[in-house]
XYZ file of C-alpha atoms in Angstrom:
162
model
C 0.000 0.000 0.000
C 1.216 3.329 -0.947
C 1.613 5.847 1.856
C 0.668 9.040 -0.583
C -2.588 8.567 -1.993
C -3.350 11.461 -4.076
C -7.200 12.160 -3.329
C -9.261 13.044 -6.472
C -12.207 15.789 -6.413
C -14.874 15.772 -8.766
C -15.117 19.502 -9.024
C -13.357 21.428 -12.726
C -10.391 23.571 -12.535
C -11.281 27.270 -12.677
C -11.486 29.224 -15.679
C -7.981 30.415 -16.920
C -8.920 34.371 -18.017
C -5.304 34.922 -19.139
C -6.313 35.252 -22.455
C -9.376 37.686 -21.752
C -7.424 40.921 -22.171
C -6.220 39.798 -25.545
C -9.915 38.932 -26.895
C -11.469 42.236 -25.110
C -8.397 44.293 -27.704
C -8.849 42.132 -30.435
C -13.195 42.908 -30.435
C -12.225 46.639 -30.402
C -9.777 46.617 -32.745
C -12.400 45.131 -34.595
C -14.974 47.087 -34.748
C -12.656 50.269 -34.244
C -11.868 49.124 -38.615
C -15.232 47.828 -39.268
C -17.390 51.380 -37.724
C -18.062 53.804 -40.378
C -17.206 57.725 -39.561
C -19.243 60.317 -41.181
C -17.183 61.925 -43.365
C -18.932 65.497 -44.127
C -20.675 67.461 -41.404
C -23.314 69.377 -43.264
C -23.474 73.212 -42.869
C -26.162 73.474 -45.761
C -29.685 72.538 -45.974
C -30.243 69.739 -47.953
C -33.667 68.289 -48.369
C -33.353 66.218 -51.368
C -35.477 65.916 -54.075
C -37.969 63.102 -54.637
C -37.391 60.140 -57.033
C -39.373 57.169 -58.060
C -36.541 55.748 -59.786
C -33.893 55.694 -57.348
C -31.050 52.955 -57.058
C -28.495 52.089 -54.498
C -24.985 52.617 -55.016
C -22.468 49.890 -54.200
C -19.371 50.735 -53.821
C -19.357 54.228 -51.998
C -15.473 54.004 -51.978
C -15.774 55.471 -55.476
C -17.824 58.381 -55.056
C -17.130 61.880 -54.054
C -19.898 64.343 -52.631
C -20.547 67.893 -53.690
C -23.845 69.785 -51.559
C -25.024 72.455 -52.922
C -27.889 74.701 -50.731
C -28.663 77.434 -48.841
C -26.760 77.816 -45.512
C -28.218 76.240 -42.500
C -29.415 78.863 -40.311
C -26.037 78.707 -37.731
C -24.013 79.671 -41.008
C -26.271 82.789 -42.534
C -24.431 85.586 -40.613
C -20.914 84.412 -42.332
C -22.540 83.084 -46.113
C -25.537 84.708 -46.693
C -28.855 83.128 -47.655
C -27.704 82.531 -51.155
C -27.356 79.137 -52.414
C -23.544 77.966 -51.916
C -21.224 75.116 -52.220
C -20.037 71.940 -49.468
C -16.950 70.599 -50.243
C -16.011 68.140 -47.442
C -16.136 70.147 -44.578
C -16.067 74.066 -46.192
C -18.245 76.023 -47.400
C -16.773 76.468 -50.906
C -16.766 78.451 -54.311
C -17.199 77.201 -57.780
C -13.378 77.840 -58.921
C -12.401 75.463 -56.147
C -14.243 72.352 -57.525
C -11.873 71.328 -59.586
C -9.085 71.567 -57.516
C -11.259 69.480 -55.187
C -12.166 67.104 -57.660
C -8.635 66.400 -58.582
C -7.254 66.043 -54.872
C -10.119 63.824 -53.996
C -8.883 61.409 -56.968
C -5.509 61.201 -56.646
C -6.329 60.174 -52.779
C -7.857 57.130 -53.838
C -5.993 54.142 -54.719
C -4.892 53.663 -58.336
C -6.923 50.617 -59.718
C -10.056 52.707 -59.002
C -9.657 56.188 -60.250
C -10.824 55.721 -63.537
C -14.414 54.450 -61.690
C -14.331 57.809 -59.735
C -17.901 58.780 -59.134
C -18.976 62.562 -58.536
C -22.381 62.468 -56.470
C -24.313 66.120 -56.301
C -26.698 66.528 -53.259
C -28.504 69.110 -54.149
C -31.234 70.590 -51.980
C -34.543 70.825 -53.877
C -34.941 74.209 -53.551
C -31.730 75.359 -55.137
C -31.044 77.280 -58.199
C -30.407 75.584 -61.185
C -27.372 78.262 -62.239
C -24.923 77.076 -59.257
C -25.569 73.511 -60.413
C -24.931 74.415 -63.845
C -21.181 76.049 -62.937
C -20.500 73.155 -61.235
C -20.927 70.983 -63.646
C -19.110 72.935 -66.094
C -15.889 72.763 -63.610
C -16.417 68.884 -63.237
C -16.510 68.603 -66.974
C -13.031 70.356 -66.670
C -11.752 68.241 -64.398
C -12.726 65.363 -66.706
C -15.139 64.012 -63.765
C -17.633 63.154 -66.174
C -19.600 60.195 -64.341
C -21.884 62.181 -62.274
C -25.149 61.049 -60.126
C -27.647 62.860 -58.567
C -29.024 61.974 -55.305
C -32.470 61.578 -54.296
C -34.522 59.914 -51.960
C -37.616 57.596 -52.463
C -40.937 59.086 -53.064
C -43.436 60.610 -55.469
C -41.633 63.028 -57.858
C -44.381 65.590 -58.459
C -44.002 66.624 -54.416
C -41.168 67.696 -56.154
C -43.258 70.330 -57.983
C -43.995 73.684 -55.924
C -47.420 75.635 -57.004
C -46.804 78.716 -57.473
């Protein structure tokens, strides 16, 4: 008979939480590449037209946003009431577009430049002559796929009586 008789419990070794720290850094990391920032903060109003037509877009990757509207009311005192131009962040002019343009598409990688996509949000109540010089300065900067953006709904709300 052995002296040292090892006695056995039933009961499971505890939980080894070593590793915890690593999988806690490893879900934010995670989600920290995965979250989606909003790139523009809007100082225009821009209530989109309606469209009964309207597809989604894919690959957003591709596109770069111009807004063109009427300052929102916190921005009045420093741009007017006039209609005006968003690019990115700033409240722009129509000379600058191109520049813009340009900047925006040599930031994106190489393979996809030539898919470059300009998207105009353009509030419904804007004039049609600031859209019109913007276009002409995308045309410049050979940006000649262009969408407009819209949301879903009956197009004749569109339609003010006057």
């Amino acid at each position: 008979m052995s002296k040292f008789k090892k006695q056995k419990s039933g009961d499971l070794p505890a939980i080894s939480t070593a590793s915890l720290p690593d999988i806690v850094f490893m879900l934010l990391f995670f989600f920290m590449v995965a979250t989606v920032m909003r790139e523009d903060e809007l100082q225009i109003e821009n209530n989109l037209p309606l469209a009964n037509q309207v597809e989604k877009l894919a690959a957003k990757n591709k596109l770069v946003y111009i807004y063109i509207g009427k300052p929102s009311a916190q921005y009045q005192a420093r741009y007017g009431t006039n209609d005006v131009i968003q690019l990115g962040d700033k409240i722009s002019t129509v000379s600058e577009v191109q520049t813009y343009v340009n900047t925006r598409r040599n930031d994106m990688p190489e393979d996809i430049q030539d898919e470059m996509m300009v998207s105009l949000k353009v509030d419904r109540n804007s004039k049609v002559g600031q859209l019109t010089d913007v276009k002409q300065e995308l045309r410049d900067a050979m940006a000649l796929k262009i969408n407009y953006t819209a949301k879903q709904g009956d197009p004749m709300r569109n339609v003010r009586n006057r």
